[in-house]
Structures are given as C-alpha cells and as structure tokens.
Amino acid sequence: MPPHPKTWLSVTPAGLFCEPGGFYVDPQRPVDRAVITHGHSDHARPGHERVLATSETLAIMRERMGVERAGQIQQPLRYGEVLHINGVKLWLRPAGHVLGSAQVCLEWQGARAVFSGDYKRRPDPTCAPFELERCDVFVTEATFALPVFHHPPAELEIARLLRSVRLFPERTHVIGCYALGKAQRLIALLRQAGWDAPIPLHGALMRLCRLYQELGVDLGELVPATVQGREKFAGAIVLAPPSEIGERWARRLNDPLPCLASGWMRVRQRARQGGVELPLIVSDHADWPELLATCAEVEAQEIWITHGREDALIHALGLRGIKGRALHLIGMGEEGEEDE
C-alpha cells in the first residue's frame, strides 16, 4: 500500500516540507531547496539557496526582489515537465492565479499530493488556465471559503465599469488593484471589451506591467499617470494600488471616482468603509462553489487547507464525506486580496 502523504509531507516552522525529496513548497523562511508556486510575496520569499519554479515566476521574483535575493541557483521548470528528486516525482500544472502560477504535483512510492498554491477557475487572458490533477491529498487555499462568496463573471464587472465611464465622462475612474496579477488582468479584460485608449498607471504598477509585456502578454499602450494637466484624465481609466485611490495622489486627478477590484467587494461594508464608489468584484481566487467543486473533482481522500476560512470549508467537505485538515501555515495570505 502506498504511504499516506502525511508520512512524508510535514508542516514545519519554515513551511510544508517534503522529507524524502529534501525540499520545501513555498517556504516562509530561507531554506536550501524551495519549490515556489507563484510570485506573490506570501509564497515567494527571498534568501533561498536553490529555487525551482516556472520561468515566469522566477522572472517575477527577480524583478521584485533583485537577482541576488531571488535564489542563488534558479531552476525553471515547464508545465508538465517531470523532475525526479531523491525518488520523488515532481511536476507543475497551471494554477490560473497569475502569470507563471503553478500547482506543485508530487508522487512518492505510488502516493500523490498536489499543492495548489493560490488558484482560480475563471478564464484569465494573462495566464495559463487551471488544470485539474487527481491525487490522494489536495492542498488548497480557502481565501473566499464562505457561502456568501459567489464571484460574478469578470466581464460583467468590466461592463459595469465602462457603463459608469459613459455616465460620468468628466470624471477619472481610479481603480485600486494589486500590482501583480490583478492590474494586468484588468487591463487585458478592458482590451477585450474594446477599450483601446492608452491606460494611465500609477508608478507602482508600471514595472510589473512592463515585465508581463516582455514575457509576451499584450496589454496595449500604457502611460504614466502623472498629475500634470489633470484635465487630460477626464473620462480616463487609471489604475493604482488600493492604498492610493482615496489619497492625495488620486485627488489631484480630474474629479476622481474611486473604484476597487477585489473579491472582497462582495462585502459592501468593505466598500463603504474604504470610500469606494464603484466596487468591482474581480477576484484571482476561487470562490465558494469553485472551491467545493475543485475539492470534489480532484477525488482526493483528504483536503489540506493552507490559509483562509478553514473551518467553513472543513465543515462543508465533511458533509460531502471528504476529510479536511487545517495546516495553519504561518505567513500565507498576507499579500494581495487576503489583506486588501
């Protein structure tokens, strides 16, 4: 009988450790050997000796951390390419979260575990779509693991945004969005919807958008959102970090209309508290139905949960005859939508 993954995958202060392989998945502290699912800083930490990830994730890590901090030795791995490490079979599948995001698939002595990282099941023109991998243990996030979270199609939220632009042509729509993944997805969705005007960006978003373009993602014309000549931003759609949409920087634009793109905008109180006039429910994480569907479709004996609303998901899985376990990994969910 194959050994249960709990006998060879353990939770340590540094993160999830594959004992026979001698490596960690998304470790929270510097380690000798790290496998990284994607470039958000709650998963990709600096200071590791050896780093294995997709080539896009490695490029994002170098851009955000600097070459010297993104891993002394960096090894790119293509989706589906198989690697054997001390008898452990390892391969990556797309996670659909951001560019380069991957699920880490592990098999040892006939037992299979999949560490999904963060993921979504919706179409995203800026990254490869999620691919299902059946396994014995599936390790999932639970960011939006409450029944209230049913994300609408992102295209409908973009249509709401464009209707608002037509209704208020004199105002500048300033969209708060996370710099890695969300900003680029919004731009691509706007292009798909026919918005072909140059899109002004806050300086904090420009570097990663340029990197996406260098990696082959077409985002159209992007320009710096300088505050000189505020009248030229009338009717424009400007992207900025969430922390800037109600601050002095945004108020210097032409009659700004604050927007925020996040799965948390399903909770209207969050929008009101943040002074958001136009909440856009656009998430890069799976919602409640998608979490439940994914956990069923992988046909795993157990579901391990890294971070988020563990209790609600464990309860719902139990009603479906699936065993759930909270890993309580420290540091996960500290970047992006989890803390917007």
JSON list of N, CA and C in Angstrom, two decimals, residues 275-319:
[
{"chain": "A", "resi": 275, "resn": "GLY", "atom": "N", "xyz": [-14.46, 53.99, 1.22]},
{"chain": "A", "resi": 275, "resn": "GLY", "atom": "CA", "xyz": [-14.81, 55.12, 0.37]},
{"chain": "A", "resi": 275, "resn": "GLY", "atom": "C", "xyz": [-14.88, 54.77, -1.10]},
{"chain": "A", "resi": 276, "resn": "VAL", "atom": "N", "xyz": [-15.18, 53.51, -1.41]},
{"chain": "A", "resi": 276, "resn": "VAL", "atom": "CA", "xyz": [-15.22, 53.05, -2.80]},
{"chain": "A", "resi": 276, "resn": "VAL", "atom": "C", "xyz": [-16.60, 53.35, -3.39]},
{"chain": "A", "resi": 277, "resn": "GLU", "atom": "N", "xyz": [-16.65, 54.14, -4.45]},
{"chain": "A", "resi": 277, "resn": "GLU", "atom": "CA", "xyz": [-17.92, 54.45, -5.11]},
{"chain": "A", "resi": 277, "resn": "GLU", "atom": "C", "xyz": [-18.36, 53.35, -6.05]},
{"chain": "A", "resi": 278, "resn": "LEU", "atom": "N", "xyz": [-17.40, 52.70, -6.71]},
{"chain": "A", "resi": 278, "resn": "LEU", "atom": "CA", "xyz": [-17.73, 51.64, -7.66]},
{"chain": "A", "resi": 278, "resn": "LEU", "atom": "C", "xyz": [-16.94, 50.39, -7.29]},
{"chain": "A", "resi": 279, "resn": "PRO", "atom": "N", "xyz": [-17.53, 49.49, -6.49]},
{"chain": "A", "resi": 279, "resn": "PRO", "atom": "CA", "xyz": [-16.85, 48.23, -6.17]},
{"chain": "A", "resi": 279, "resn": "PRO", "atom": "C", "xyz": [-16.94, 47.26, -7.33]},
{"chain": "A", "resi": 280, "resn": "LEU", "atom": "N", "xyz": [-15.82, 46.66, -7.70]},
{"chain": "A", "resi": 280, "resn": "LEU", "atom": "CA", "xyz": [-15.75, 45.70, -8.80]},
{"chain": "A", "resi": 280, "resn": "LEU", "atom": "C", "xyz": [-15.34, 44.35, -8.23]},
{"chain": "A", "resi": 281, "resn": "ILE", "atom": "N", "xyz": [-16.23, 43.37, -8.34]},
{"chain": "A", "resi": 281, "resn": "ILE", "atom": "CA", "xyz": [-15.95, 42.04, -7.79]},
{"chain": "A", "resi": 281, "resn": "ILE", "atom": "C", "xyz": [-15.16, 41.26, -8.83]},
{"chain": "A", "resi": 282, "resn": "VAL", "atom": "N", "xyz": [-13.86, 41.46, -8.81]},
{"chain": "A", "resi": 282, "resn": "VAL", "atom": "CA", "xyz": [-12.96, 40.75, -9.72]},
{"chain": "A", "resi": 282, "resn": "VAL", "atom": "C", "xyz": [-11.89, 40.10, -8.85]},
{"chain": "A", "resi": 283, "resn": "SER", "atom": "N", "xyz": [-11.90, 38.78, -8.79]},
{"chain": "A", "resi": 283, "resn": "SER", "atom": "CA", "xyz": [-11.02, 38.05, -7.89]},
{"chain": "A", "resi": 283, "resn": "SER", "atom": "C", "xyz": [-10.09, 37.13, -8.66]},
{"chain": "A", "resi": 284, "resn": "ASP", "atom": "N", "xyz": [-8.89, 36.96, -8.12]},
{"chain": "A", "resi": 284, "resn": "ASP", "atom": "CA", "xyz": [-7.94, 36.00, -8.67]},
{"chain": "A", "resi": 284, "resn": "ASP", "atom": "C", "xyz": [-7.87, 34.73, -7.82]},
{"chain": "A", "resi": 285, "resn": "HIS", "atom": "N", "xyz": [-8.90, 34.54, -6.97]},
{"chain": "A", "resi": 285, "resn": "HIS", "atom": "CA", "xyz": [-9.00, 33.34, -6.15]},
{"chain": "A", "resi": 285, "resn": "HIS", "atom": "C", "xyz": [-10.32, 32.62, -6.47]},
{"chain": "A", "resi": 286, "resn": "ALA", "atom": "N", "xyz": [-10.35, 31.34, -6.20]},
{"chain": "A", "resi": 286, "resn": "ALA", "atom": "CA", "xyz": [-11.58, 30.56, -6.37]},
{"chain": "A", "resi": 286, "resn": "ALA", "atom": "C", "xyz": [-12.63, 31.03, -5.36]},
{"chain": "A", "resi": 287, "resn": "ASP", "atom": "N", "xyz": [-13.90, 31.07, -5.79]},
{"chain": "A", "resi": 287, "resn": "ASP", "atom": "CA", "xyz": [-14.98, 31.41, -4.87]},
{"chain": "A", "resi": 287, "resn": "ASP", "atom": "C", "xyz": [-15.49, 30.13, -4.20]},
{"chain": "A", "resi": 288, "resn": "TRP", "atom": "N", "xyz": [-16.54, 30.27, -3.39]},
{"chain": "A", "resi": 288, "resn": "TRP", "atom": "CA", "xyz": [-17.07, 29.13, -2.62]},
{"chain": "A", "resi": 288, "resn": "TRP", "atom": "C", "xyz": [-17.48, 27.95, -3.51]},
{"chain": "A", "resi": 289, "resn": "PRO", "atom": "N", "xyz": [-18.30, 28.14, -4.54]},
{"chain": "A", "resi": 289, "resn": "PRO", "atom": "CA", "xyz": [-18.66, 26.98, -5.37]},
{"chain": "A", "resi": 289, "resn": "PRO", "atom": "C", "xyz": [-17.46, 26.35, -6.06]},
{"chain": "A", "resi": 290, "resn": "GLU", "atom": "N", "xyz": [-16.49, 27.19, -6.48]},
{"chain": "A", "resi": 290, "resn": "GLU", "atom": "CA", "xyz": [-15.31, 26.64, -7.18]},
{"chain": "A", "resi": 290, "resn": "GLU", "atom": "C", "xyz": [-14.42, 25.86, -6.23]},
{"chain": "A", "resi": 291, "resn": "LEU", "atom": "N", "xyz": [-14.29, 26.32, -4.99]},
{"chain": "A", "resi": 291, "resn": "LEU", "atom": "CA", "xyz": [-13.51, 25.56, -4.01]},
{"chain": "A", "resi": 291, "resn": "LEU", "atom": "C", "xyz": [-14.12, 24.18, -3.79]},
{"chain": "A", "resi": 292, "resn": "LEU", "atom": "N", "xyz": [-15.44, 24.15, -3.58]},
{"chain": "A", "resi": 292, "resn": "LEU", "atom": "CA", "xyz": [-16.11, 22.87, -3.35]},
{"chain": "A", "resi": 292, "resn": "LEU", "atom": "C", "xyz": [-16.02, 21.96, -4.57]},
{"chain": "A", "resi": 293, "resn": "ALA", "atom": "N", "xyz": [-16.21, 22.54, -5.76]},
{"chain": "A", "resi": 293, "resn": "ALA", "atom": "CA", "xyz": [-16.15, 21.74, -6.98]},
{"chain": "A", "resi": 293, "resn": "ALA", "atom": "C", "xyz": [-14.75, 21.17, -7.19]},
{"chain": "A", "resi": 294, "resn": "THR", "atom": "N", "xyz": [-13.73, 21.99, -6.96]},
{"chain": "A", "resi": 294, "resn": "THR", "atom": "CA", "xyz": [-12.36, 21.54, -7.17]},
{"chain": "A", "resi": 294, "resn": "THR", "atom": "C", "xyz": [-12.01, 20.42, -6.20]},
{"chain": "A", "resi": 295, "resn": "CYS", "atom": "N", "xyz": [-12.39, 20.59, -4.93]},
{"chain": "A", "resi": 295, "resn": "CYS", "atom": "CA", "xyz": [-12.09, 19.56, -3.93]},
{"chain": "A", "resi": 295, "resn": "CYS", "atom": "C", "xyz": [-12.78, 18.24, -4.28]},
{"chain": "A", "resi": 296, "resn": "ALA", "atom": "N", "xyz": [-13.94, 18.29, -4.91]},
{"chain": "A", "resi": 296, "resn": "ALA", "atom": "CA", "xyz": [-14.62, 17.07, -5.33]},
{"chain": "A", "resi": 296, "resn": "ALA", "atom": "C", "xyz": [-13.97, 16.47, -6.58]},
{"chain": "A", "resi": 297, "resn": "GLU", "atom": "N", "xyz": [-13.61, 17.32, -7.52]},
{"chain": "A", "resi": 297, "resn": "GLU", "atom": "CA", "xyz": [-13.11, 16.85, -8.81]},
{"chain": "A", "resi": 297, "resn": "GLU", "atom": "C", "xyz": [-11.73, 16.20, -8.72]},
{"chain": "A", "resi": 298, "resn": "VAL", "atom": "N", "xyz": [-10.91, 16.61, -7.77]},
{"chain": "A", "resi": 298, "resn": "VAL", "atom": "CA", "xyz": [-9.57, 16.00, -7.66]},
{"chain": "A", "resi": 298, "resn": "VAL", "atom": "C", "xyz": [-9.64, 14.60, -7.07]},
{"chain": "A", "resi": 299, "resn": "GLU", "atom": "N", "xyz": [-10.81, 14.24, -6.50]},
{"chain": "A", "resi": 299, "resn": "GLU", "atom": "CA", "xyz": [-11.06, 12.90, -5.96]},
{"chain": "A", "resi": 299, "resn": "GLU", "atom": "C", "xyz": [-10.06, 12.50, -4.89]},
{"chain": "A", "resi": 300, "resn": "ALA", "atom": "N", "xyz": [-9.63, 13.48, -4.10]},
{"chain": "A", "resi": 300, "resn": "ALA", "atom": "CA", "xyz": [-8.66, 13.21, -3.04]},
{"chain": "A", "resi": 300, "resn": "ALA", "atom": "C", "xyz": [-9.34, 12.62, -1.81]},
{"chain": "A", "resi": 301, "resn": "GLN", "atom": "N", "xyz": [-8.60, 11.78, -1.09]},
{"chain": "A", "resi": 301, "resn": "GLN", "atom": "CA", "xyz": [-9.08, 11.22, 0.16]},
{"chain": "A", "resi": 301, "resn": "GLN", "atom": "C", "xyz": [-9.15, 12.29, 1.25]},
{"chain": "A", "resi": 302, "resn": "GLU", "atom": "N", "xyz": [-8.21, 13.23, 1.19]},
{"chain": "A", "resi": 302, "resn": "GLU", "atom": "CA", "xyz": [-8.15, 14.30, 2.18]},
{"chain": "A", "resi": 302, "resn": "GLU", "atom": "C", "xyz": [-7.87, 15.62, 1.49]},
{"chain": "A", "resi": 303, "resn": "ILE", "atom": "N", "xyz": [-8.38, 16.70, 2.10]},
{"chain": "A", "resi": 303, "resn": "ILE", "atom": "CA", "xyz": [-8.10, 18.06, 1.65]},
{"chain": "A", "resi": 303, "resn": "ILE", "atom": "C", "xyz": [-7.37, 18.77, 2.78]},
{"chain": "A", "resi": 304, "resn": "TRP", "atom": "N", "xyz": [-6.18, 19.27, 2.49]},
{"chain": "A", "resi": 304, "resn": "TRP", "atom": "CA", "xyz": [-5.43, 20.05, 3.47]},
{"chain": "A", "resi": 304, "resn": "TRP", "atom": "C", "xyz": [-5.57, 21.52, 3.09]},
{"chain": "A", "resi": 305, "resn": "ILE", "atom": "N", "xyz": [-5.76, 22.38, 4.08]},
{"chain": "A", "resi": 305, "resn": "ILE", "atom": "CA", "xyz": [-6.06, 23.79, 3.83]},
{"chain": "A", "resi": 305, "resn": "ILE", "atom": "C", "xyz": [-4.93, 24.65, 4.40]},
{"chain": "A", "resi": 306, "resn": "THR", "atom": "N", "xyz": [-4.35, 25.49, 3.56]},
{"chain": "A", "resi": 306, "resn": "THR", "atom": "CA", "xyz": [-3.19, 26.29, 3.96]},
{"chain": "A", "resi": 306, "resn": "THR", "atom": "C", "xyz": [-3.58, 27.53, 4.76]},
{"chain": "A", "resi": 307, "resn": "HIS", "atom": "N", "xyz": [-4.60, 28.27, 4.28]},
{"chain": "A", "resi": 307, "resn": "HIS", "atom": "CA", "xyz": [-4.96, 29.54, 4.92]},
{"chain": "A", "resi": 307, "resn": "HIS", "atom": "C", "xyz": [-6.34, 29.96, 4.45]},
{"chain": "A", "resi": 308, "resn": "GLY", "atom": "N", "xyz": [-6.96, 30.85, 5.19]},
{"chain": "A", "resi": 308, "resn": "GLY", "atom": "CA", "xyz": [-8.27, 31.36, 4.83]},
{"chain": "A", "resi": 308, "resn": "GLY", "atom": "C", "xyz": [-9.33, 30.90, 5.81]},
{"chain": "A", "resi": 309, "resn": "ARG", "atom": "N", "xyz": [-10.54, 30.63, 5.30]},
{"chain": "A", "resi": 309, "resn": "ARG", "atom": "CA", "xyz": [-11.68, 30.24, 6.15]},
{"chain": "A", "resi": 309, "resn": "ARG", "atom": "C", "xyz": [-11.72, 28.71, 6.27]},
{"chain": "A", "resi": 310, "resn": "GLU", "atom": "N", "xyz": [-10.77, 28.18, 7.05]},
{"chain": "A", "resi": 310, "resn": "GLU", "atom": "CA", "xyz": [-10.61, 26.73, 7.12]},
{"chain": "A", "resi": 310, "resn": "GLU", "atom": "C", "xyz": [-11.84, 26.04, 7.70]},
{"chain": "A", "resi": 311, "resn": "ASP", "atom": "N", "xyz": [-12.39, 26.59, 8.78]},
{"chain": "A", "resi": 311, "resn": "ASP", "atom": "CA", "xyz": [-13.49, 25.90, 9.48]},
{"chain": "A", "resi": 311, "resn": "ASP", "atom": "C", "xyz": [-14.70, 25.70, 8.58]},
{"chain": "A", "resi": 312, "resn": "ALA", "atom": "N", "xyz": [-15.07, 26.74, 7.84]},
{"chain": "A", "resi": 312, "resn": "ALA", "atom": "CA", "xyz": [-16.24, 26.64, 6.97]},
{"chain": "A", "resi": 312, "resn": "ALA", "atom": "C", "xyz": [-16.02, 25.60, 5.88]},
{"chain": "A", "resi": 313, "resn": "LEU", "atom": "N", "xyz": [-14.83, 25.58, 5.30]},
{"chain": "A", "resi": 313, "resn": "LEU", "atom": "CA", "xyz": [-14.56, 24.63, 4.22]},
{"chain": "A", "resi": 313, "resn": "LEU", "atom": "C", "xyz": [-14.48, 23.20, 4.78]},
{"chain": "A", "resi": 314, "resn": "ILE", "atom": "N", "xyz": [-13.85, 23.02, 5.92]},
{"chain": "A", "resi": 314, "resn": "ILE", "atom": "CA", "xyz": [-13.77, 21.68, 6.52]},
{"chain": "A", "resi": 314, "resn": "ILE", "atom": "C", "xyz": [-15.17, 21.15, 6.83]},
{"chain": "A", "resi": 315, "resn": "HIS", "atom": "N", "xyz": [-16.03, 22.01, 7.36]},
{"chain": "A", "resi": 315, "resn": "HIS", "atom": "CA", "xyz": [-17.41, 21.60, 7.68]},
{"chain": "A", "resi": 315, "resn": "HIS", "atom": "C", "xyz": [-18.15, 21.19, 6.40]},
{"chain": "A", "resi": 316, "resn": "ALA", "atom": "N", "xyz": [-18.05, 22.01, 5.36]},
{"chain": "A", "resi": 316, "resn": "ALA", "atom": "CA", "xyz": [-18.76, 21.71, 4.11]},
{"chain": "A", "resi": 316, "resn": "ALA", "atom": "C", "xyz": [-18.23, 20.43, 3.48]},
{"chain": "A", "resi": 317, "resn": "LEU", "atom": "N", "xyz": [-16.92, 20.22, 3.53]},
{"chain": "A", "resi": 317, "resn": "LEU", "atom": "CA", "xyz": [-16.35, 19.00, 2.97]},
{"chain": "A", "resi": 317, "resn": "LEU", "atom": "C", "xyz": [-16.82, 17.78, 3.76]},
{"chain": "A", "resi": 318, "resn": "GLY", "atom": "N", "xyz": [-16.89, 17.91, 5.09]},
{"chain": "A", "resi": 318, "resn": "GLY", "atom": "CA", "xyz": [-17.34, 16.81, 5.92]},
{"chain": "A", "resi": 318, "resn": "GLY", "atom": "C", "xyz": [-18.75, 16.37, 5.57]},
{"chain": "A", "resi": 319, "resn": "LEU", "atom": "N", "xyz": [-19.62, 17.33, 5.25]},
{"chain": "A", "resi": 319, "resn": "LEU", "atom": "CA", "xyz": [-20.98, 16.99, 4.85]},
{"chain": "A", "resi": 319, "resn": "LEU", "atom": "C", "xyz": [-21.00, 16.21, 3.55]}
]
